[in-house]
PDB file of C-alpha atoms in Angstrom:
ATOM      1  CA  UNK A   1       6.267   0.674 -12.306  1.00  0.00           C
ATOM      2  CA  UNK A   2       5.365  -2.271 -10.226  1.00  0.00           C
ATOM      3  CA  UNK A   3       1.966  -2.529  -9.393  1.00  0.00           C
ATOM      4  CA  UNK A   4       1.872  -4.754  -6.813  1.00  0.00           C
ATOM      5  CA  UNK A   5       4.988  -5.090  -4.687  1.00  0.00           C
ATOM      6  CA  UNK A   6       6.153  -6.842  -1.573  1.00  0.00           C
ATOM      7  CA  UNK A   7       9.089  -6.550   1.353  1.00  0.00           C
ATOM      8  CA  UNK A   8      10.704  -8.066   1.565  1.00  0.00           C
ATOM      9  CA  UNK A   9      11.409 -11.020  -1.029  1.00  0.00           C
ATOM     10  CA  UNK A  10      13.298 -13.362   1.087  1.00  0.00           C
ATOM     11  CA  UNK A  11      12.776 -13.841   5.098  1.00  0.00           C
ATOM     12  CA  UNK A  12      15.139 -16.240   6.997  1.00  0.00           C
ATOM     13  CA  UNK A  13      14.665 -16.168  10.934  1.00  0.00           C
ATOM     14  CA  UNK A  14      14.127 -18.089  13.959  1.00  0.00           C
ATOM     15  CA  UNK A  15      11.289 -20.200  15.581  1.00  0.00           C
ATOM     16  CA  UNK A  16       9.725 -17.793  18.257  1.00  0.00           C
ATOM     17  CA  UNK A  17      10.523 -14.666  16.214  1.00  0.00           C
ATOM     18  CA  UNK A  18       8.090 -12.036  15.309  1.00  0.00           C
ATOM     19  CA  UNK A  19       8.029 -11.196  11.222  1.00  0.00           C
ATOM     20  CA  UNK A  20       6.246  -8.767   9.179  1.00  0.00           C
ATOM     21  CA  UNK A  21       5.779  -8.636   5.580  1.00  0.00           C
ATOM     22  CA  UNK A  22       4.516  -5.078   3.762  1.00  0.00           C
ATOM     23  CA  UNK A  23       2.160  -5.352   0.528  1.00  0.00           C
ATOM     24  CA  UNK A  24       1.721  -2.062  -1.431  1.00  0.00           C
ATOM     25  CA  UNK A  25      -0.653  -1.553  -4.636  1.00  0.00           C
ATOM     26  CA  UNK A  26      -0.573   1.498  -6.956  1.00  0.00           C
ATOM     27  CA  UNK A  27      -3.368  -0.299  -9.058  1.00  0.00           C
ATOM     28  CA  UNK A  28      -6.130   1.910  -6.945  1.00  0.00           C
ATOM     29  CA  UNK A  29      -7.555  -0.689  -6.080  1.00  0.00           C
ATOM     30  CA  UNK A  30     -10.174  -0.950  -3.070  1.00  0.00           C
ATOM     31  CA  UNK A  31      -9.513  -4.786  -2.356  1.00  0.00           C
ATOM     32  CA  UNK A  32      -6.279  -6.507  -0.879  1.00  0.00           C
ATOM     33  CA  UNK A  33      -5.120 -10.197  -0.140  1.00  0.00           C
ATOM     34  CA  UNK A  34      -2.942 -12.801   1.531  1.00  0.00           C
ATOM     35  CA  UNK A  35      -2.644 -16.197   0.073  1.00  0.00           C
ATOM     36  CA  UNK A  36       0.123 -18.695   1.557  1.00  0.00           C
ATOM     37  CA  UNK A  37       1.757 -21.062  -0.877  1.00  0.00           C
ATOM     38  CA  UNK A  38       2.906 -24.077   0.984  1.00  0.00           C
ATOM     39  CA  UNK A  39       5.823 -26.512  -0.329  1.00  0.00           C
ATOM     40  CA  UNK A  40       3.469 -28.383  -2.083  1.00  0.00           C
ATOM     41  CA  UNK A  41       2.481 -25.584  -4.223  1.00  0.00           C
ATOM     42  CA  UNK A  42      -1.392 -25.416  -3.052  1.00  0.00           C
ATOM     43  CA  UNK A  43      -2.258 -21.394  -3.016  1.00  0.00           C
ATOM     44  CA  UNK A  44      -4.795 -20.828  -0.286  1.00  0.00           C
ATOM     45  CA  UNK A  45      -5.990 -17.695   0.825  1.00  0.00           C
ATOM     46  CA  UNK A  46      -5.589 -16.145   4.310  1.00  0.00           C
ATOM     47  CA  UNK A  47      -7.386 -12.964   4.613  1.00  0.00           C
ATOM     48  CA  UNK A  48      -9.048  -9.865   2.644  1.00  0.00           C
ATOM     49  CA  UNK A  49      -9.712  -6.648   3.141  1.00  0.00           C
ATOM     50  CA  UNK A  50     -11.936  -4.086   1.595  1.00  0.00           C
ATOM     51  CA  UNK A  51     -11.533  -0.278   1.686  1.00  0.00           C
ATOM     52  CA  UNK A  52      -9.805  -1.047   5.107  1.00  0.00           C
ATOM     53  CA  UNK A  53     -12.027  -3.781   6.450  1.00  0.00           C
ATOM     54  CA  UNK A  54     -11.731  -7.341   7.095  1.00  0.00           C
ATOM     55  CA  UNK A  55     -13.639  -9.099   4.479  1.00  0.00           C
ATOM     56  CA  UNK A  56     -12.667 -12.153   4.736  1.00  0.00           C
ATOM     57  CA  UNK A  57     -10.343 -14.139   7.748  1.00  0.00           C
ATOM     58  CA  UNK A  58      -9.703 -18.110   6.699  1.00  0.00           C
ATOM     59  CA  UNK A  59      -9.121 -20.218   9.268  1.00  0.00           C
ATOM     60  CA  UNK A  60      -5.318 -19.298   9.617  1.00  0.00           C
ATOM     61  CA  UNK A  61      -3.940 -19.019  13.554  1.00  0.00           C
ATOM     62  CA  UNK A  62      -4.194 -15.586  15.254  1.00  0.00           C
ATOM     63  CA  UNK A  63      -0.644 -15.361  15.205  1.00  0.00           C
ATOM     64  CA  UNK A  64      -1.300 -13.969  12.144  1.00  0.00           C
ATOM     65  CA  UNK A  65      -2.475 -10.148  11.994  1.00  0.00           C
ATOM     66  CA  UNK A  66      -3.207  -8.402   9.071  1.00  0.00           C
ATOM     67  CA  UNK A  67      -2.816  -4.599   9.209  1.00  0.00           C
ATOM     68  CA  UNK A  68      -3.862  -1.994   6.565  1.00  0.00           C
ATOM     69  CA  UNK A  69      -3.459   1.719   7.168  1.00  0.00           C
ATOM     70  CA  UNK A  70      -4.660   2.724   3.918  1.00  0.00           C
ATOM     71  CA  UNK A  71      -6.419   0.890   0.976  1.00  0.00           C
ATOM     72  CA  UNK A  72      -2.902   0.676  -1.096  1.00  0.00           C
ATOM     73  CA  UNK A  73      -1.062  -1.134   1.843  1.00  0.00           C
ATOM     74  CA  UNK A  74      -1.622  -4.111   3.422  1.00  0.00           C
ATOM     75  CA  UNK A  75       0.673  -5.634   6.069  1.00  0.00           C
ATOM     76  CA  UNK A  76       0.949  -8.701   7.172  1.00  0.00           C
ATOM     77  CA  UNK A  77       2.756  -9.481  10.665  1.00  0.00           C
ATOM     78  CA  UNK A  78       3.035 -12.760  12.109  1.00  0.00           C
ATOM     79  CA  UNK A  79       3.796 -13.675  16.105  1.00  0.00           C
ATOM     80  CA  UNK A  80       6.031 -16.397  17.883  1.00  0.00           C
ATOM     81  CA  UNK A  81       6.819 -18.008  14.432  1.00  0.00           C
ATOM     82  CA  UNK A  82       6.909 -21.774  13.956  1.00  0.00           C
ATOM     83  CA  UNK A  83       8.513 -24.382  11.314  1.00  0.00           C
ATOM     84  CA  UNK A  84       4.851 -24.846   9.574  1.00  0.00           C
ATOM     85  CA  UNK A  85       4.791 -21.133   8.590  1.00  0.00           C
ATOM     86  CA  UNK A  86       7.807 -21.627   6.364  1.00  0.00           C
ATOM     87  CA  UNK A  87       5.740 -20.957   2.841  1.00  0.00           C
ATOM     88  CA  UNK A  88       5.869 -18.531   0.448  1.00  0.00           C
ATOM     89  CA  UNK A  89       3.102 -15.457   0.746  1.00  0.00           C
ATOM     90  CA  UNK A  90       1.727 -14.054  -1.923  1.00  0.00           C
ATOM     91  CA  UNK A  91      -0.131 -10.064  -1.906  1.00  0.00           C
ATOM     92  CA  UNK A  92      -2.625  -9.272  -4.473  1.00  0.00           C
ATOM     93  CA  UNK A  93      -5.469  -6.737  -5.029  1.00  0.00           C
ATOM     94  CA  UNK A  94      -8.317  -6.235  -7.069  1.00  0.00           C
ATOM     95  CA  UNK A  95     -11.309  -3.883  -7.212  1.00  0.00           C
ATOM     96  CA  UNK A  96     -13.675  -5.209  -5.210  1.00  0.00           C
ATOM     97  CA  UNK A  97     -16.487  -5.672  -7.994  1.00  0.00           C
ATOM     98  CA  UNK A  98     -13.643  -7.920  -9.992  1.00  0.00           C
ATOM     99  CA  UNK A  99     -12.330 -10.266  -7.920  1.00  0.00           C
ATOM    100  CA  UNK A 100     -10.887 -12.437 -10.497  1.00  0.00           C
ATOM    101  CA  UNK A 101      -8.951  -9.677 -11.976  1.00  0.00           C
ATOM    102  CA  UNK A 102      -6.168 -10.167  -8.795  1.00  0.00           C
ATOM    103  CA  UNK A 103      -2.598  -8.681  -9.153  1.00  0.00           C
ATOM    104  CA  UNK A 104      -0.131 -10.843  -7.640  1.00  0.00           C
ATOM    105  CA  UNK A 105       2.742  -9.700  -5.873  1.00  0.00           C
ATOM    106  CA  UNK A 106       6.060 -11.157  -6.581  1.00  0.00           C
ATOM    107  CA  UNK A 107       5.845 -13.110  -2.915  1.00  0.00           C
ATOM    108  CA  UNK A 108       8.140 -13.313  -0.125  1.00  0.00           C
ATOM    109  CA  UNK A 109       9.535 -16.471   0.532  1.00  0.00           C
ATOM    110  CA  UNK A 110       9.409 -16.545   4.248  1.00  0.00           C
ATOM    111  CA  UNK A 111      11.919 -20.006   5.919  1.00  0.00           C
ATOM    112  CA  UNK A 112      11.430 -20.699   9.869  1.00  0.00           C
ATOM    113  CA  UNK A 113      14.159 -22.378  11.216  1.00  0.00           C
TER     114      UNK A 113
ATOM    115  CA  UNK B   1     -16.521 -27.086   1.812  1.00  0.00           C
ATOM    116  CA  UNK B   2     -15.701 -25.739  -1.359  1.00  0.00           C
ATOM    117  CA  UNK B   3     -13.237 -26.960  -3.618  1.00  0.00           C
ATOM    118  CA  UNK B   4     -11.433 -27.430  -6.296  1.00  0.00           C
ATOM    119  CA  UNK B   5      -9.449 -30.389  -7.965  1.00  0.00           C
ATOM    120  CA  UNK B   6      -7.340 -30.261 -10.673  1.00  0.00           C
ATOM    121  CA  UNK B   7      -5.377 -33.300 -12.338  1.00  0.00           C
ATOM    122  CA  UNK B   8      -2.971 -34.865 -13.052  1.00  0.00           C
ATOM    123  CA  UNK B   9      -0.862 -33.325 -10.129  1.00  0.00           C
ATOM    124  CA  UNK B  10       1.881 -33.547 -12.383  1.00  0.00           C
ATOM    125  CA  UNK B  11       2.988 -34.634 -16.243  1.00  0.00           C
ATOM    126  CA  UNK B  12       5.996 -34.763 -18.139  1.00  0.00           C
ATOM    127  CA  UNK B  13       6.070 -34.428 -21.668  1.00  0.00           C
ATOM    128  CA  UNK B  14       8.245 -34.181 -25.114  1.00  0.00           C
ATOM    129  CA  UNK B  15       8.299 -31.560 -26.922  1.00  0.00           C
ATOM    130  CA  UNK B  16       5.757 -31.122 -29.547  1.00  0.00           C
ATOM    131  CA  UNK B  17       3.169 -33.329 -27.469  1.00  0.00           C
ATOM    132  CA  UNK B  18      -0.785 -32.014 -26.891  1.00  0.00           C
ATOM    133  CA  UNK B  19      -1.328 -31.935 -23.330  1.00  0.00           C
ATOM    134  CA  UNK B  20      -4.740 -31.665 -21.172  1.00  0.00           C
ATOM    135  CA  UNK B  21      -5.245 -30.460 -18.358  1.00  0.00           C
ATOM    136  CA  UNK B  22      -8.333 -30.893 -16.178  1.00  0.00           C
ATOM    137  CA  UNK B  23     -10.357 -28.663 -13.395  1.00  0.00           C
ATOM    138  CA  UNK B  24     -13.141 -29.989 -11.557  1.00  0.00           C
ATOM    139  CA  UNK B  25     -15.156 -28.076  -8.375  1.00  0.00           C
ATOM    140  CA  UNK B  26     -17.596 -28.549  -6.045  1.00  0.00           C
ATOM    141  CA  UNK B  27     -18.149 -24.781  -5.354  1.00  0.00           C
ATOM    142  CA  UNK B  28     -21.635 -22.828  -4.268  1.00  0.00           C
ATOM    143  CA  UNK B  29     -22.511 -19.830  -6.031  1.00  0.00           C
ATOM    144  CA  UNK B  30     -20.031 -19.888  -9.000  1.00  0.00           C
ATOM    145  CA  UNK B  31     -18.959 -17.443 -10.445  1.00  0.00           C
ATOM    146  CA  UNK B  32     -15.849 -17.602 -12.971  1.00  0.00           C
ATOM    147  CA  UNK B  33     -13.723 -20.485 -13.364  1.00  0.00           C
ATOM    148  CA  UNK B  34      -9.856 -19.186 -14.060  1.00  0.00           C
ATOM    149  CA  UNK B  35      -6.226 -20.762 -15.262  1.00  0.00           C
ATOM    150  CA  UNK B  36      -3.408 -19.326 -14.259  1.00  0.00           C
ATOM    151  CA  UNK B  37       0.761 -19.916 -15.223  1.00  0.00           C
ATOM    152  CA  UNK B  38       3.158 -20.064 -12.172  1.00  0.00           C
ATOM    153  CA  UNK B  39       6.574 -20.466 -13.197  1.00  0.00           C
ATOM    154  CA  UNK B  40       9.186 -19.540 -10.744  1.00  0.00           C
ATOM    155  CA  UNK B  41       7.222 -16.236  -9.254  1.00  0.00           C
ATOM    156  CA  UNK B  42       3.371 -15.297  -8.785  1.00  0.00           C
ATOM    157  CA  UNK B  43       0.720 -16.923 -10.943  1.00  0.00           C
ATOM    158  CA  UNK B  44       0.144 -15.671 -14.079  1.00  0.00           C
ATOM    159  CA  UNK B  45      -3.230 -15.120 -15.819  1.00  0.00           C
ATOM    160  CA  UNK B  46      -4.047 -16.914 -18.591  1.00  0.00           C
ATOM    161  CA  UNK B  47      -8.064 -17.640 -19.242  1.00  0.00           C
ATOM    162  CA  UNK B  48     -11.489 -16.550 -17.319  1.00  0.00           C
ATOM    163  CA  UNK B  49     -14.625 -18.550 -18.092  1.00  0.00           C
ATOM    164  CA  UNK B  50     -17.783 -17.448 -17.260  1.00  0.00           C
ATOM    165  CA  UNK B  51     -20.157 -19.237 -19.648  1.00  0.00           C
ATOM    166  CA  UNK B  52     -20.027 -23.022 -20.462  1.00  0.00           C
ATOM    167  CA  UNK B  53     -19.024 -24.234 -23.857  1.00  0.00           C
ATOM    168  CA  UNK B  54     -17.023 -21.143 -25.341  1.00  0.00           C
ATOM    169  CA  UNK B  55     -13.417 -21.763 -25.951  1.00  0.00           C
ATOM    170  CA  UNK B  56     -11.111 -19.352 -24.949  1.00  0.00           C
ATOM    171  CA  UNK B  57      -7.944 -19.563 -27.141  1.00  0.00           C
ATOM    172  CA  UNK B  58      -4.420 -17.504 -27.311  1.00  0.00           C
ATOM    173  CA  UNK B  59      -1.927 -18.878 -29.300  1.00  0.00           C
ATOM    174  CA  UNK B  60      -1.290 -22.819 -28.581  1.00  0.00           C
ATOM    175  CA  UNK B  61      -3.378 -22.634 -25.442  1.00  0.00           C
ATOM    176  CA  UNK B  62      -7.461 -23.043 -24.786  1.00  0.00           C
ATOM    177  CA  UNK B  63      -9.623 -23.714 -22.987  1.00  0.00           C
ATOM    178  CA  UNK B  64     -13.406 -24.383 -21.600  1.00  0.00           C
ATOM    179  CA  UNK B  65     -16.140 -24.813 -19.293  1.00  0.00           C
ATOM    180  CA  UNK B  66     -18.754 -27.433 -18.651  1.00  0.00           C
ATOM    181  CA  UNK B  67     -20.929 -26.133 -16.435  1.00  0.00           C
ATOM    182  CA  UNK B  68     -23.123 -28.944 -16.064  1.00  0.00           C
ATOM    183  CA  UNK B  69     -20.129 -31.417 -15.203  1.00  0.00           C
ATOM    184  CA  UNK B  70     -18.762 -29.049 -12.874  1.00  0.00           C
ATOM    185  CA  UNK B  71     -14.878 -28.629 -14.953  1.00  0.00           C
ATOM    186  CA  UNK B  72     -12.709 -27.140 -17.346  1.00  0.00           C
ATOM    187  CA  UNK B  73     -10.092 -28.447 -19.031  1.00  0.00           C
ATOM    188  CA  UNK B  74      -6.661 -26.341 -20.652  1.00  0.00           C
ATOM    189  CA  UNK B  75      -4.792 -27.244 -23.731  1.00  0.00           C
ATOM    190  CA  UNK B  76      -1.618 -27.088 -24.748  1.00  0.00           C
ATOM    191  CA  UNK B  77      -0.552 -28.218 -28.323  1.00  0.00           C
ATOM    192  CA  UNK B  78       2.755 -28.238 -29.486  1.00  0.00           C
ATOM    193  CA  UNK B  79       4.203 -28.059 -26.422  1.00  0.00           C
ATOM    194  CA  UNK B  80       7.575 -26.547 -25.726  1.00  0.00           C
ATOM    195  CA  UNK B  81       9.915 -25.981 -23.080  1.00  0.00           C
ATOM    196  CA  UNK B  82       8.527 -22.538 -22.033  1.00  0.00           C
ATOM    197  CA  UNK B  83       5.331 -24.067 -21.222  1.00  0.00           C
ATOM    198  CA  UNK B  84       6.839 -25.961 -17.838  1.00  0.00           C
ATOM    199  CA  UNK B  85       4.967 -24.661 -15.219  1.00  0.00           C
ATOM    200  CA  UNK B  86       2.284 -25.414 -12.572  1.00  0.00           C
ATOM    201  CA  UNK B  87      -0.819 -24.735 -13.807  1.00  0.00           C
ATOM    202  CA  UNK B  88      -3.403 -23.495 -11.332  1.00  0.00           C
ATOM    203  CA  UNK B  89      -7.047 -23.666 -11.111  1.00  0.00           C
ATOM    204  CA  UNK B  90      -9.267 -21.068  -9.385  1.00  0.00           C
ATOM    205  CA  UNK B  91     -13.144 -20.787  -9.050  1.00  0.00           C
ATOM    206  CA  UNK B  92     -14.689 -17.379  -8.163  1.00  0.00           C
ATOM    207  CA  UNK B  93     -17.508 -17.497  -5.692  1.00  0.00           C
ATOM    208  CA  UNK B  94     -20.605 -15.693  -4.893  1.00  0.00           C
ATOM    209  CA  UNK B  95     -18.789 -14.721  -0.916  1.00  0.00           C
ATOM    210  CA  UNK B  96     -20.510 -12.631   1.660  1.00  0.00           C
ATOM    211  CA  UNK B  97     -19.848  -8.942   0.340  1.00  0.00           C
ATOM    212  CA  UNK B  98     -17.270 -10.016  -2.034  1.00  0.00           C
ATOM    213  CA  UNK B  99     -16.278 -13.084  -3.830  1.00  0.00           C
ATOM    214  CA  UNK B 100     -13.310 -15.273  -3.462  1.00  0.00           C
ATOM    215  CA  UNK B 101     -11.147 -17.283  -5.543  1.00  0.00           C
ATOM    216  CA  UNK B 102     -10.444 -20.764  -4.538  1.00  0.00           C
ATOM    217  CA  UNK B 103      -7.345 -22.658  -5.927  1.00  0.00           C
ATOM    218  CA  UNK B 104      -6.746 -26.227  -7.091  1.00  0.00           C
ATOM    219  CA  UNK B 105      -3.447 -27.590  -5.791  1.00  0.00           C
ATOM    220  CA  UNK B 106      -1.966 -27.481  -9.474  1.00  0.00           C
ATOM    221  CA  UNK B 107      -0.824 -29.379 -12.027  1.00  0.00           C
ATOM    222  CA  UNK B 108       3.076 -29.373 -12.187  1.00  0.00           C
ATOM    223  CA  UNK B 109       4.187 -29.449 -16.432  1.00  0.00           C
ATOM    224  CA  UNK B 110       7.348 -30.771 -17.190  1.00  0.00           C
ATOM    225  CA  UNK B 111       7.879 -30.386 -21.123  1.00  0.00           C
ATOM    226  CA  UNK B 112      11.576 -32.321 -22.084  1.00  0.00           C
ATOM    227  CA  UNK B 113      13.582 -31.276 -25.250  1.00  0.00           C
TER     228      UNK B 113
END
């Protein structure tokens, strides 16, 4: 079973578009991320969320919106796309009291052309 | 700002050399300094280190902390093939109501037959 998984893998589309990429856990775990992995490999992270909360927003453009409906999901939609979002994304959790014990998600390669 | 700096950025090797690795931060309220793989997908655990001057070891890899200069370093010996990979550096922090991890930008292995 996968424990953390992403949607989708690959994401092609056009400047100006809309996007949204789905995380899911099955780890149980109370704590949930987004980390963007630019071209030159440098992991940073974007946001995380706690039992449903907003823990922790980097300094990432509000085009970005991070949803989670339940502590196993977390969603991550992006508005009005541009070429500098092209990156790969990466979901992970952890229990909140571990932080260094993060699952990664396999990461969805997201291109803006 | 917090951060962490890992070099080289990137090394090629033969196989069967020793390679080292090296992690330096400037981080407040440390908390665990981690290595992670990243081949082709998401970054792989390898080490934690907590405490300064314990090696961590599985199989040809190791590594450790020096708290008081601020870095780790990871070894490889008898390198082969398999090990080519960006190696990533993370330091948990002391955050808020949670910590966070904060990544070096890598350091890209090349290991040549």
């Amino acid at each position: 079973d996968t424990a953390v998984s992403q949607t989708p893998k690959y994401l092609v589309t056009q400047m100006g578009n809309d996007k949204s990429i789905k995380c899911e856990q099955n780890l149980g775990h109370d704590t949930m991320y987004w980390y963007k992995q630019d071209s030159k490999k440098f992991l940073k992270i974007m946001f995380s969320y706690n039992n449903k909360e907003l823990i922790i927003n980097e300094t990432v453009p509000n085009r970005f919106s991070p949803k989670s409906p339940d502590k196993a999901h977390l969603n991550l939609h992006i508005n009005s796309l541009e070429l500098g979002d092209s990156a790969v994304y990466f979901c992970a959790s952890s229990q909140v009291t571990s932080v260094e014990t993060q699952y990664f998600g396999p990461g969805t390669r997201l291109l803006v052309l | 700002e917090d951060k962490v700096v890992q070099s080289p950025l990137s090394l090629v090797v033969h196989e069967g050399d020793t390679v080292t690795l090296n992690c330096s931060y400037e981080v407040t309220n440390f908390r665990s300094l981690l290595w992670y793989k990243q081949e082709k997908k998401a970054p792989t655990f390898l080490f934690m280190l907590t405490s300064s001057g314990i090696e961590k070891k599985s199989g040809r890899l190791s590594s450790i902390l020096d708290k008081k200069e601020l870095s780790s370093i990871l070894n490889i010996t008898a390198t082969q093939t398999g090990d080519s990979a960006i190696y990533l550096c993370a330091v948990g922090n002391y955050g808020g109501s949670q910590g966070n991890l904060i990544f070096g930008k890598g350091t890209k292995l090349s290991v040549k037959p």
